[in-house]
Structure formats: C-alpha cells, structure tokens
Amino acid sequence: MKSERRRDLLKILQSGGASRQDEIVAALKSAGHKVTQATVSRDLREIGALKLRTPTGVAYRLPDDTIGAVDVGARNLQSALDQFVIDIVPAASMVVLRTVPGYSSAVGRAIDLAGVKEVAGTIAGDDTVFVACRSEEDANELSRRWLASGDAKIMEVGA
C-alpha cells in the first residue's frame, strides 16, 4: 500500500500541480488512498520533495526537478543567492549560508552547477548550506563576491 501511495505521490509531483499538502491529500484520496496531511508530510520528507518558487507560483518538486523549478544553476547563481540566502558567514575554509527554510538544497545545487572554482563541494540541510572552499582566503573572497549585490550579512573569519 505504501509503495502504491508513493508511486501516485511521485506522479502528482511530476505533473507539477501540487502547491499545497491539502491538494496532495485530495489527489491521493481521489486515487483511492486513505491518507492524512501528516502521512503526506512524512512521505514528502522521506522522498526529499522540496517546496519551491516556480515561474507560476509555489510547488512541490522532486530534487531532480528543482533546477528548472527555481531557475537556478550556472546562469542564475546570484539570483538564487539573492532570493533565498539570509546570511553568509565564512568559517575557516568554509562558507556557511543560512537560507529561507526549505531552500538550501536548491541553493547548494545552484552552487554545484555553477562550477565556482573556489568551491570543492556543498552539503545542504533544511536552512543551511556548508560550502567547502579550497582555502580560507577563497572562503573570504567568495563570501565578499556573493554579497556584492545582496542584502545578506557577512562576518570575517576570526572577527
């Protein structure tokens, strides 16, 4: 039963028509599943679905669909930083980005796809992205560059 529900949930998300959990609950119920909002919330979390801004509003997307959904990547890294990042803090050879809850995966993916030369890799949680840089100097420079046109705050390493 759970696998059938998950299969139908994936179809709903892939269709792009799910912007709220109550809509997903209704769609799953119409497909014959007995579900609650709590069940849908748990399933969304377990499959890694993200609630993202799209050109037409807000929608739940699968991780592989997030790049098109929020229009981030190499072309729009600065846009993703401007839209979703609240705070930027260099920490030794890392940069810690605090994001709007639920958006760190999209920001991390945008950084990864942008091919930023100072970045060795990223790890994203719910509202935090750890950006591993090649050196402390790279972390400080990258932080400054990302803040060039944004409203986020920066703290120097050792400050």
Coordinates of C-alpha atoms in Angstrom, one line a residue:
M1 CA 0.0 0.0 0.0
K2 CA 2.8 2.4 0.9
S3 CA 4.6 1.7 -2.4
E4 CA 1.4 2.4 -4.4
R5 CA 0.8 5.6 -2.5
R6 CA 4.4 6.7 -3.1
R7 CA 4.1 5.8 -6.8
D8 CA 0.9 8.0 -7.0
L9 CA 2.6 10.8 -5.0
L10 CA 5.5 10.8 -7.4
K11 CA 3.1 11.1 -10.3
I12 CA 1.4 14.0 -8.7
L13 CA 4.7 15.8 -8.1
Q14 CA 5.9 15.1 -11.6
S15 CA 2.8 16.6 -13.1
G16 CA 3.7 19.9 -11.3
G17 CA 0.3 20.6 -10.0
A18 CA 0.9 20.3 -6.2
S19 CA 1.4 23.6 -4.4
R20 CA -0.1 22.7 -1.1
Q21 CA -0.2 19.5 1.0
D22 CA -4.1 19.6 1.2
E23 CA -4.1 19.4 -2.6
I24 CA -1.9 16.3 -2.5
V25 CA -4.1 14.7 0.2
A26 CA -7.1 15.3 -2.0
A27 CA -5.4 13.9 -5.1
L28 CA -4.2 10.8 -3.3
K29 CA -7.7 10.3 -1.8
S30 CA -9.2 10.5 -5.3
A31 CA -6.7 7.9 -6.3
G32 CA -8.1 5.6 -3.6
H33 CA -5.6 6.1 -0.8
K34 CA -6.6 6.7 2.8
V35 CA -4.2 9.5 3.8
T36 CA -3.9 12.3 6.2
Q37 CA -1.9 15.5 5.9
A38 CA 0.6 14.0 8.4
T39 CA 1.2 11.0 6.1
V40 CA 1.7 13.2 3.1
S41 CA 4.1 15.4 5.0
R42 CA 6.1 12.4 6.1
D43 CA 6.1 10.9 2.6
L44 CA 7.3 14.3 1.1
R45 CA 10.1 14.5 3.6
E46 CA 11.2 10.9 3.0
I47 CA 11.3 11.2 -0.8
G48 CA 13.2 14.5 -0.5
A49 CA 10.5 16.7 -2.1
L50 CA 11.1 20.4 -1.8
K51 CA 8.6 23.3 -1.9
L52 CA 10.0 25.8 -4.3
R53 CA 9.1 29.0 -6.0
T54 CA 8.4 28.5 -9.7
P55 CA 7.5 30.9 -12.5
T56 CA 3.8 30.2 -11.8
G57 CA 3.9 30.3 -8.0
V58 CA 4.9 27.7 -5.4
A59 CA 5.0 24.0 -6.0
Y60 CA 6.4 20.8 -4.5
R61 CA 9.2 19.3 -6.7
L62 CA 11.4 16.3 -6.6
P63 CA 15.1 17.0 -6.1
D64 CA 16.0 16.3 -9.7
D65 CA 13.3 18.8 -10.8
T66 CA 14.5 21.7 -8.6
I67 CA 16.8 23.3 -11.2
G68 CA 14.0 24.0 -13.7
A69 CA 11.6 24.8 -10.9
V70 CA 13.5 27.7 -9.4
D71 CA 15.5 28.6 -12.5
V72 CA 18.9 28.3 -10.7
G73 CA 22.2 26.9 -11.8
A74 CA 25.2 28.3 -13.6
R75 CA 23.1 31.0 -15.2
N76 CA 21.4 32.2 -12.1
L77 CA 23.5 31.5 -9.1
Q78 CA 23.4 35.2 -8.0
S79 CA 19.6 35.2 -8.3
A80 CA 19.4 32.1 -6.1
L81 CA 21.6 33.7 -3.5
D82 CA 19.6 37.0 -3.6
Q83 CA 16.3 35.2 -3.3
F84 CA 17.0 32.5 -0.7
V85 CA 20.1 33.4 1.3
I86 CA 19.7 35.3 4.6
D87 CA 23.2 35.2 6.0
I88 CA 26.7 34.4 4.7
V89 CA 29.5 33.6 7.1
P90 CA 33.0 32.4 6.2
A91 CA 34.3 29.9 8.7
A92 CA 37.9 28.8 8.2
S93 CA 37.9 27.3 4.7
M94 CA 34.1 27.1 4.5
V95 CA 31.3 29.4 3.8
V96 CA 28.1 28.9 5.8
L97 CA 24.9 30.1 4.0
R98 CA 21.7 30.4 6.0
T99 CA 18.7 30.2 3.8
V100 CA 14.9 30.6 3.9
P101 CA 13.7 27.2 5.4
G102 CA 13.4 24.6 2.7
Y103 CA 15.6 26.3 0.1
S104 CA 19.1 25.2 1.0
S105 CA 19.1 22.2 -1.4
A106 CA 18.2 24.5 -4.3
V107 CA 21.0 26.9 -3.4
G108 CA 23.5 24.1 -2.9
R109 CA 22.6 22.6 -6.2
A110 CA 23.0 26.0 -7.9
I111 CA 26.4 26.4 -6.4
D112 CA 27.4 22.9 -7.5
L113 CA 26.2 23.5 -11.1
A114 CA 27.8 26.9 -11.4
G115 CA 31.2 25.4 -11.3
V116 CA 32.6 28.0 -8.9
K117 CA 36.4 27.5 -8.9
E118 CA 36.9 28.1 -5.2
V119 CA 34.3 25.5 -4.2
A120 CA 35.3 21.9 -3.5
G121 CA 31.7 20.9 -2.7
T122 CA 28.5 21.6 -0.8
I123 CA 26.3 20.0 1.9
A124 CA 22.8 21.3 2.3
G125 CA 20.3 20.8 5.2
D126 CA 16.9 22.5 5.5
D127 CA 18.0 26.1 6.0
T128 CA 21.8 25.9 5.9
V129 CA 24.4 25.2 3.2
F130 CA 28.0 24.4 4.0
V131 CA 30.3 25.3 1.2
A132 CA 33.7 23.7 1.4
C133 CA 36.3 26.0 -0.2
R134 CA 39.9 25.3 -1.2
S135 CA 41.3 27.8 1.4
E136 CA 40.4 30.3 4.0
E137 CA 41.2 33.1 1.5
D138 CA 38.9 31.5 -1.0
A139 CA 36.1 31.4 1.6
N140 CA 36.5 35.1 2.4
E141 CA 36.7 36.1 -1.2
L142 CA 33.7 34.0 -2.2
S143 CA 31.7 35.5 0.6
R144 CA 32.5 39.0 -0.4
R145 CA 31.7 38.3 -4.1
W146 CA 28.4 36.7 -3.3
L147 CA 27.4 39.6 -1.1
A148 CA 28.3 42.2 -3.8
S149 CA 24.7 42.8 -4.7
G150 CA 22.8 41.1 -1.9
D151 CA 21.3 42.1 1.5
A152 CA 22.8 39.2 3.5
K153 CA 25.3 40.0 6.3
I154 CA 29.0 38.8 6.4
M155 CA 31.3 38.2 9.3
E156 CA 35.0 37.9 8.8
V157 CA 36.8 34.8 9.9
G158 CA 38.2 35.5 13.4
A159 CA 36.1 38.6 13.8

